[in-house]
Short mmCIF file of N, CA and C in Angstrom, two decimals:
data_model
loop_
_atom_site.label_atom_id
_atom_site.label_comp_id
_atom_site.label_asym_id
_atom_site.label_seq_id
_atom_site.Cartn_x
_atom_site.Cartn_y
_atom_site.Cartn_z
N MET A 60 112.77 83.67 96.91
CA MET A 60 113.05 85.07 97.09
C MET A 60 112.08 85.89 96.24
N ALA A 61 111.70 87.03 96.77
CA ALA A 61 110.75 87.90 96.08
C ALA A 61 111.47 88.91 95.21
N ALA A 62 110.74 89.43 94.24
CA ALA A 62 111.25 90.52 93.40
C ALA A 62 110.37 91.74 93.63
N TRP A 63 111.02 92.89 93.70
CA TRP A 63 110.34 94.15 93.98
C TRP A 63 110.69 95.18 92.91
N ALA A 64 109.74 96.07 92.66
CA ALA A 64 110.00 97.23 91.80
C ALA A 64 109.91 98.46 92.69
N TYR A 65 110.93 99.29 92.61
CA TYR A 65 110.98 100.53 93.39
C TYR A 65 111.02 101.69 92.42
N LYS A 66 110.09 102.62 92.59
CA LYS A 66 110.01 103.79 91.71
C LYS A 66 110.55 105.01 92.44
N ALA A 67 111.73 105.45 92.04
CA ALA A 67 112.29 106.69 92.57
C ALA A 67 111.66 107.85 91.81
N THR A 68 111.53 108.98 92.49
CA THR A 68 110.91 110.15 91.86
C THR A 68 111.76 111.39 92.12
N ASN A 69 111.32 112.50 91.60
CA ASN A 69 112.01 113.78 91.81
C ASN A 69 111.75 114.36 93.19
N SER A 70 110.94 113.71 94.02
CA SER A 70 110.61 114.28 95.33
C SER A 70 111.83 114.38 96.24
N LYS A 71 112.84 113.56 96.00
CA LYS A 71 114.05 113.60 96.82
C LYS A 71 115.24 114.08 96.00
N ALA A 72 115.55 113.36 94.96
CA ALA A 72 116.69 113.72 94.11
C ALA A 72 116.45 113.16 92.73
N GLY A 73 117.26 113.54 91.80
CA GLY A 73 117.12 113.04 90.44
C GLY A 73 117.64 111.62 90.30
N SER A 74 117.51 111.09 89.10
CA SER A 74 117.94 109.72 88.85
C SER A 74 119.44 109.54 89.06
N GLY A 75 120.22 110.57 88.77
CA GLY A 75 121.67 110.48 88.93
C GLY A 75 122.08 110.23 90.37
N PHE A 76 121.46 110.92 91.32
CA PHE A 76 121.82 110.74 92.73
C PHE A 76 121.33 109.38 93.23
N THR A 77 120.14 108.96 92.80
CA THR A 77 119.63 107.64 93.19
C THR A 77 120.58 106.56 92.70
N GLN A 78 121.04 106.68 91.47
CA GLN A 78 121.97 105.70 90.91
C GLN A 78 123.33 105.77 91.61
N PHE A 79 123.77 106.97 91.95
CA PHE A 79 125.01 107.16 92.70
C PHE A 79 124.94 106.44 94.05
N LEU A 80 123.83 106.60 94.78
CA LEU A 80 123.68 105.93 96.07
C LEU A 80 123.74 104.41 95.90
N ALA A 81 123.01 103.90 94.91
CA ALA A 81 122.94 102.45 94.71
C ALA A 81 124.28 101.87 94.27
N ASN A 82 124.97 102.55 93.38
CA ASN A 82 126.22 102.00 92.83
C ASN A 82 127.45 102.32 93.65
N SER A 83 127.54 103.53 94.18
CA SER A 83 128.74 103.93 94.93
C SER A 83 128.66 103.60 96.42
N HIS A 84 127.47 103.73 96.99
CA HIS A 84 127.30 103.46 98.42
C HIS A 84 126.55 102.16 98.69
N ARG A 85 126.10 101.48 97.62
CA ARG A 85 125.34 100.22 97.76
C ARG A 85 124.14 100.41 98.67
N PHE A 86 123.38 101.47 98.46
CA PHE A 86 122.30 101.81 99.38
C PHE A 86 121.12 102.43 98.65
N LEU A 87 119.93 102.05 99.10
CA LEU A 87 118.68 102.68 98.65
C LEU A 87 117.99 103.23 99.89
N ALA A 88 117.86 104.53 99.95
CA ALA A 88 117.22 105.17 101.11
C ALA A 88 115.71 104.94 101.06
N ARG A 89 115.14 104.51 102.19
CA ARG A 89 113.70 104.25 102.28
C ARG A 89 113.31 104.30 103.73
N THR A 90 112.41 105.20 104.12
CA THR A 90 112.01 105.26 105.52
C THR A 90 111.16 104.04 105.89
N ALA A 91 111.29 103.63 107.13
CA ALA A 91 110.52 102.50 107.66
C ALA A 91 109.19 102.96 108.24
N TYR A 92 109.15 104.22 108.65
CA TYR A 92 107.95 104.81 109.25
C TYR A 92 107.71 106.19 108.64
N TYR A 93 106.45 106.56 108.60
CA TYR A 93 106.07 107.91 108.18
C TYR A 93 105.71 108.72 109.41
N PRO A 94 105.98 110.02 109.40
CA PRO A 94 105.56 110.84 110.54
C PRO A 94 104.04 110.87 110.63
N PRO A 95 103.51 111.08 111.82
CA PRO A 95 102.05 111.14 111.96
C PRO A 95 101.47 112.34 111.21
N LYS A 96 100.26 112.17 110.72
CA LYS A 96 99.58 113.26 110.01
C LYS A 96 99.14 114.35 110.99
N ARG A 97 98.82 113.92 112.20
CA ARG A 97 98.39 114.87 113.24
C ARG A 97 99.24 114.64 114.49
N PRO A 98 99.44 115.67 115.29
CA PRO A 98 100.28 115.53 116.49
C PRO A 98 99.77 114.49 117.49
N ASP A 99 98.48 114.22 117.49
CA ASP A 99 97.91 113.30 118.48
C ASP A 99 97.88 111.84 117.99
N THR A 100 98.54 111.55 116.86
CA THR A 100 98.55 110.18 116.34
C THR A 100 99.97 109.62 116.35
N LYS A 101 100.06 108.31 116.14
CA LYS A 101 101.36 107.62 116.17
C LYS A 101 102.01 107.59 114.79
N LEU A 102 103.27 107.19 114.77
CA LEU A 102 103.97 106.98 113.51
C LEU A 102 103.26 105.90 112.71
N VAL A 103 103.33 106.01 111.40
CA VAL A 103 102.70 105.03 110.52
C VAL A 103 103.80 104.18 109.90
N ARG A 104 103.66 102.88 110.04
CA ARG A 104 104.66 101.95 109.50
C ARG A 104 104.49 101.83 107.98
N ALA A 105 105.58 101.89 107.24
CA ALA A 105 105.57 101.71 105.78
C ALA A 105 105.41 100.22 105.51
N ALA A 106 104.18 99.76 105.40
CA ALA A 106 103.84 98.34 105.43
C ALA A 106 104.63 97.48 104.45
N SER A 107 104.55 97.76 103.16
CA SER A 107 105.21 96.87 102.19
C SER A 107 106.72 96.88 102.34
N ALA A 108 107.28 97.98 102.80
CA ALA A 108 108.73 98.07 102.96
C ALA A 108 109.26 97.07 103.98
N TRP A 109 108.44 96.70 104.95
CA TRP A 109 108.86 95.73 105.96
C TRP A 109 108.82 94.29 105.45
N ASN A 110 108.19 94.07 104.30
CA ASN A 110 108.12 92.73 103.73
C ASN A 110 109.34 92.37 102.89
N VAL A 111 110.17 93.34 102.60
CA VAL A 111 111.40 93.09 101.84
C VAL A 111 112.35 92.26 102.72
N ALA A 112 112.88 91.19 102.15
CA ALA A 112 113.76 90.29 102.90
C ALA A 112 115.16 90.27 102.31
N ILE A 113 116.11 89.89 103.12
CA ILE A 113 117.48 89.71 102.67
C ILE A 113 117.47 88.65 101.57
N GLY A 114 118.14 88.93 100.46
CA GLY A 114 118.17 88.02 99.33
C GLY A 114 117.17 88.35 98.24
N ASP A 115 116.19 89.21 98.54
CA ASP A 115 115.22 89.62 97.53
C ASP A 115 115.91 90.44 96.44
N THR A 116 115.25 90.55 95.30
CA THR A 116 115.76 91.35 94.18
C THR A 116 115.00 92.67 94.11
N PHE A 117 115.75 93.75 93.95
CA PHE A 117 115.18 95.09 93.75
C PHE A 117 115.46 95.51 92.32
N HIS A 118 114.41 95.92 91.61
CA HIS A 118 114.55 96.56 90.31
C HIS A 118 114.22 98.03 90.56
N ILE A 119 115.21 98.89 90.43
CA ILE A 119 115.00 100.31 90.70
C ILE A 119 114.73 101.03 89.39
N TYR A 120 113.62 101.75 89.40
CA TYR A 120 113.20 102.54 88.24
C TYR A 120 113.17 104.00 88.64
N PHE A 121 113.23 104.86 87.64
CA PHE A 121 113.03 106.28 87.90
C PHE A 121 111.77 106.70 87.17
N GLY A 122 110.85 107.31 87.92
CA GLY A 122 109.59 107.76 87.34
C GLY A 122 109.77 109.13 86.71
N ALA A 123 108.96 110.07 87.13
CA ALA A 123 108.99 111.45 86.61
C ALA A 123 109.01 111.43 85.09
N ASN A 124 109.84 112.26 84.48
CA ASN A 124 109.82 112.36 83.02
C ASN A 124 110.70 111.32 82.32
N GLU A 125 111.60 110.66 83.05
CA GLU A 125 112.53 109.71 82.41
C GLU A 125 111.93 108.33 82.20
N LYS A 126 111.22 107.81 83.19
CA LYS A 126 110.58 106.50 83.14
C LYS A 126 111.52 105.42 82.59
N ARG A 127 112.55 105.11 83.38
CA ARG A 127 113.53 104.12 82.93
C ARG A 127 114.05 103.29 84.09
N HIS A 128 114.66 102.16 83.74
CA HIS A 128 115.26 101.24 84.71
C HIS A 128 116.65 101.74 85.07
N LEU A 129 116.95 101.82 86.37
CA LEU A 129 118.26 102.29 86.82
C LEU A 129 119.21 101.15 87.15
N GLY A 130 118.66 100.00 87.52
CA GLY A 130 119.51 98.88 87.87
C GLY A 130 118.76 97.83 88.67
N SER A 131 119.34 96.64 88.74
CA SER A 131 118.78 95.54 89.53
C SER A 131 119.80 95.15 90.58
N TYR A 132 119.31 94.82 91.78
CA TYR A 132 120.18 94.61 92.93
C TYR A 132 119.63 93.50 93.81
N THR A 133 120.52 92.84 94.54
CA THR A 133 120.14 91.91 95.58
C THR A 133 120.18 92.66 96.91
N VAL A 134 119.16 92.46 97.74
CA VAL A 134 119.12 93.07 99.07
C VAL A 134 120.02 92.25 99.99
N MET A 135 120.99 92.92 100.61
CA MET A 135 122.00 92.26 101.42
C MET A 135 121.67 92.37 102.92
N ASP A 136 122.31 91.52 103.70
CA ASP A 136 122.16 91.54 105.16
C ASP A 136 122.97 92.71 105.70
N PRO A 137 122.31 93.71 106.32
CA PRO A 137 123.05 94.87 106.82
C PRO A 137 124.05 94.51 107.91
N ALA A 138 123.76 93.46 108.68
CA ALA A 138 124.66 93.06 109.77
C ALA A 138 125.96 92.48 109.23
N LYS A 139 125.96 92.07 107.95
CA LYS A 139 127.16 91.47 107.35
C LYS A 139 127.71 92.36 106.23
N SER A 140 127.35 93.63 106.24
CA SER A 140 127.72 94.53 105.14
C SER A 140 128.74 95.58 105.54
N GLY A 141 129.49 95.32 106.58
CA GLY A 141 130.54 96.24 106.99
C GLY A 141 130.09 97.24 108.04
N PRO A 142 131.03 98.02 108.55
CA PRO A 142 130.75 98.94 109.66
C PRO A 142 129.87 100.13 109.29
N GLY A 143 129.63 100.36 108.00
CA GLY A 143 128.81 101.49 107.58
C GLY A 143 127.33 101.29 107.78
N PHE A 144 126.93 100.04 108.10
CA PHE A 144 125.51 99.72 108.25
C PHE A 144 125.28 98.85 109.49
N ALA A 145 124.07 98.94 110.02
CA ALA A 145 123.64 98.07 111.12
C ALA A 145 122.19 97.69 110.86
N LYS A 146 121.77 96.55 111.37
CA LYS A 146 120.38 96.11 111.20
C LYS A 146 119.46 97.07 111.92
N ALA A 147 118.38 97.46 111.26
CA ALA A 147 117.36 98.33 111.85
C ALA A 147 116.13 97.49 112.16
N GLY A 148 115.81 97.36 113.42
CA GLY A 148 114.65 96.56 113.80
C GLY A 148 114.96 95.08 113.80
N THR A 149 113.93 94.29 114.11
CA THR A 149 114.12 92.85 114.21
C THR A 149 113.57 92.09 113.02
N LYS A 150 112.75 92.74 112.19
CA LYS A 150 112.17 92.08 111.02
C LYS A 150 112.58 92.83 109.76
N GLY A 151 112.44 92.16 108.64
CA GLY A 151 112.75 92.80 107.38
C GLY A 151 114.24 92.96 107.14
N ALA A 152 114.57 93.75 106.13
CA ALA A 152 115.97 93.90 105.72
C ALA A 152 116.47 95.33 105.90
N PHE A 153 115.76 96.12 106.69
CA PHE A 153 116.16 97.52 106.86
C PHE A 153 117.54 97.65 107.50
N ALA A 154 118.29 98.63 106.99
CA ALA A 154 119.62 98.94 107.51
C ALA A 154 119.64 100.37 108.03
N GLU A 155 120.32 100.57 109.15
CA GLU A 155 120.61 101.92 109.64
C GLU A 155 121.94 102.34 109.03
N VAL A 156 122.02 103.60 108.62
CA VAL A 156 123.27 104.13 108.07
C VAL A 156 124.16 104.56 109.22
N ARG A 157 125.37 104.02 109.27
CA ARG A 157 126.37 104.40 110.27
C ARG A 157 127.56 105.11 109.62
N ASP A 158 127.62 105.07 108.30
CA ASP A 158 128.72 105.65 107.54
C ASP A 158 128.57 107.17 107.47
N THR A 159 129.58 107.90 107.90
CA THR A 159 129.54 109.36 107.95
C THR A 159 129.43 109.97 106.56
N LYS A 160 130.17 109.46 105.58
CA LYS A 160 130.12 110.02 104.23
C LYS A 160 128.74 109.83 103.61
N LEU A 161 128.14 108.68 103.82
CA LEU A 161 126.80 108.44 103.29
C LEU A 161 125.78 109.32 104.00
N THR A 162 125.90 109.46 105.31
CA THR A 162 125.01 110.35 106.06
C THR A 162 125.14 111.78 105.54
N ASP A 163 126.36 112.24 105.32
CA ASP A 163 126.58 113.59 104.79
C ASP A 163 125.97 113.75 103.40
N ALA A 164 126.11 112.73 102.54
CA ALA A 164 125.54 112.79 101.19
C ALA A 164 124.02 112.90 101.25
N LEU A 165 123.39 112.10 102.11
CA LEU A 165 121.93 112.14 102.24
C LEU A 165 121.47 113.47 102.83
N THR A 166 122.20 113.98 103.81
CA THR A 166 121.85 115.25 104.45
C THR A 166 121.95 116.41 103.46
N SER A 167 122.88 116.32 102.53
CA SER A 167 123.10 117.41 101.58
C SER A 167 122.00 117.52 100.52
N MET A 168 121.23 116.47 100.34
CA MET A 168 120.20 116.47 99.30
C MET A 168 118.84 116.79 99.90
N PRO A 169 118.13 117.78 99.34
CA PRO A 169 116.80 118.10 99.86
C PRO A 169 115.85 116.93 99.64
N GLY A 170 114.98 116.72 100.59
CA GLY A 170 114.00 115.65 100.47
C GLY A 170 114.32 114.41 101.26
N TYR A 171 115.60 114.12 101.48
CA TYR A 171 115.96 112.95 102.28
C TYR A 171 115.83 113.32 103.75
N LYS A 172 115.08 112.50 104.47
CA LYS A 172 114.86 112.75 105.89
C LYS A 172 115.23 111.51 106.69
N MET A 173 115.68 111.74 107.90
CA MET A 173 115.94 110.61 108.79
C MET A 173 114.62 109.95 109.15
N ASP A 174 114.67 108.66 109.37
CA ASP A 174 113.47 107.93 109.76
C ASP A 174 113.02 108.44 111.13
N PRO A 175 111.72 108.77 111.29
CA PRO A 175 111.27 109.33 112.56
C PRO A 175 111.30 108.36 113.73
N PHE A 176 111.31 107.06 113.47
CA PHE A 176 111.37 106.08 114.55
C PHE A 176 112.82 105.77 114.93
N PHE A 177 113.65 105.47 113.94
CA PHE A 177 115.04 105.09 114.20
C PHE A 177 115.95 106.30 114.41
N GLU A 178 115.48 107.48 114.02
CA GLU A 178 116.22 108.74 114.17
C GLU A 178 117.59 108.70 113.48
N CYS A 179 117.62 108.08 112.32
CA CYS A 179 118.79 108.06 111.45
C CYS A 179 118.28 107.72 110.06
N TYR A 180 119.17 107.73 109.08
CA TYR A 180 118.77 107.32 107.74
C TYR A 180 118.69 105.80 107.70
N VAL A 181 117.64 105.29 107.07
CA VAL A 181 117.49 103.84 106.91
C VAL A 181 117.16 103.53 105.45
N GLY A 182 117.30 102.28 105.11
CA GLY A 182 117.00 101.82 103.76
C GLY A 182 117.52 100.41 103.59
N TYR A 183 117.98 100.09 102.39
CA TYR A 183 118.43 98.74 102.10
C TYR A 183 119.87 98.76 101.57
N VAL A 184 120.66 97.79 102.01
CA VAL A 184 122.00 97.59 101.47
C VAL A 184 121.86 96.73 100.21
N LEU A 185 122.52 97.14 99.14
CA LEU A 185 122.35 96.50 97.85
C LEU A 185 123.65 95.95 97.28
N GLU A 186 123.51 94.94 96.46
CA GLU A 186 124.63 94.40 95.67
C GLU A 186 124.13 94.33 94.22
N PRO A 187 124.83 94.93 93.27
CA PRO A 187 124.37 94.91 91.87
C PRO A 187 124.20 93.48 91.35
N ARG A 188 123.16 93.29 90.53
CA ARG A 188 122.90 92.01 89.87
C ARG A 188 123.02 92.20 88.37
N ARG A 189 123.63 91.28 87.72
CA ARG A 189 123.76 91.31 86.26
C ARG A 189 122.98 90.14 85.66
N GLY A 190 122.58 90.28 84.43
CA GLY A 190 121.92 89.19 83.73
C GLY A 190 120.53 88.87 84.23
N VAL A 191 119.85 89.86 84.80
CA VAL A 191 118.50 89.65 85.31
C VAL A 191 117.50 90.16 84.28
N LEU A 192 116.44 89.41 84.06
CA LEU A 192 115.39 89.86 83.16
C LEU A 192 114.70 91.08 83.77
N VAL A 193 114.57 92.15 83.00
CA VAL A 193 114.02 93.40 83.52
C VAL A 193 112.84 93.83 82.67
N ARG A 194 111.77 94.24 83.35
CA ARG A 194 110.61 94.80 82.65
C ARG A 194 110.86 96.27 82.35
N GLN A 195 110.27 96.75 81.28
CA GLN A 195 110.29 98.17 80.98
C GLN A 195 109.40 98.89 81.99
N PHE A 196 109.68 100.15 82.26
CA PHE A 196 108.89 100.93 83.22
C PHE A 196 107.41 100.85 82.90
N LYS A 197 107.06 100.99 81.63
CA LYS A 197 105.65 101.01 81.22
C LYS A 197 104.96 99.67 81.44
N ASP A 198 105.72 98.58 81.56
CA ASP A 198 105.14 97.25 81.75
C ASP A 198 104.92 96.88 83.21
N VAL A 199 105.41 97.71 84.12
CA VAL A 199 105.18 97.48 85.55
C VAL A 199 103.87 98.16 85.92
N ARG A 200 103.01 97.44 86.60
CA ARG A 200 101.71 98.01 87.00
C ARG A 200 101.89 98.74 88.33
N TRP A 201 102.04 100.06 88.23
CA TRP A 201 102.23 100.89 89.42
C TRP A 201 100.86 101.30 89.94
N PRO A 202 100.41 100.75 91.07
CA PRO A 202 99.10 101.12 91.60
C PRO A 202 99.15 102.48 92.29
N GLY A 203 98.61 103.48 91.67
CA GLY A 203 98.57 104.81 92.28
C GLY A 203 99.95 105.39 92.49
N GLN A 204 100.13 106.01 93.64
CA GLN A 204 101.39 106.69 93.96
C GLN A 204 102.42 105.77 94.62
N HIS A 205 102.11 104.50 94.76
CA HIS A 205 103.03 103.59 95.45
C HIS A 205 104.39 103.58 94.78
N THR A 206 105.43 103.58 95.59
CA THR A 206 106.78 103.56 95.05
C THR A 206 107.46 102.21 95.22
N LEU A 207 106.89 101.31 96.02
CA LEU A 207 107.47 99.99 96.24
C LEU A 207 106.38 98.94 96.09
N ILE A 208 106.55 98.07 95.11
CA ILE A 208 105.55 97.02 94.89
C ILE A 208 106.24 95.68 94.70
N GLN A 209 105.58 94.63 95.18
CA GLN A 209 106.11 93.29 94.96
C GLN A 209 105.66 92.83 93.58
N LEU A 210 106.58 92.29 92.82
CA LEU A 210 106.26 91.82 91.47
C LEU A 210 105.73 90.39 91.53
N PRO A 211 104.80 90.07 90.62
CA PRO A 211 104.26 88.70 90.60
C PRO A 211 105.30 87.70 90.10
#
């Protein structure tokens, strides 16, 4: 199983809401596709996000001014995670949000957008992990603006 570092930023919500989603809703919002830069081009697939597999470990960090670890989680199978989620696509671990309360919470926060391909909120279903070795934010090599990187 792979380990990933995810850097949340202020572009969507603060660290409190990111932690609330992960701990209360067991969910990390992450689009699978980006909208096209120009009207005459196609959607752009979020390449590394599709490499995340069920059973992988996510270490969620918050960037911006806090630069801290928010928690570690196992990526769960959305098809086996209850009626609030469904598998999105045929590869990877992406989940479609079917839960009305979670959809309402995401809609209420500026910056969260529905995935342009799936036309709903997507991301990963999470289960908290305890006793996992965690790197400090400063020790993770964040290449540029990337928010999701596979750890060695």
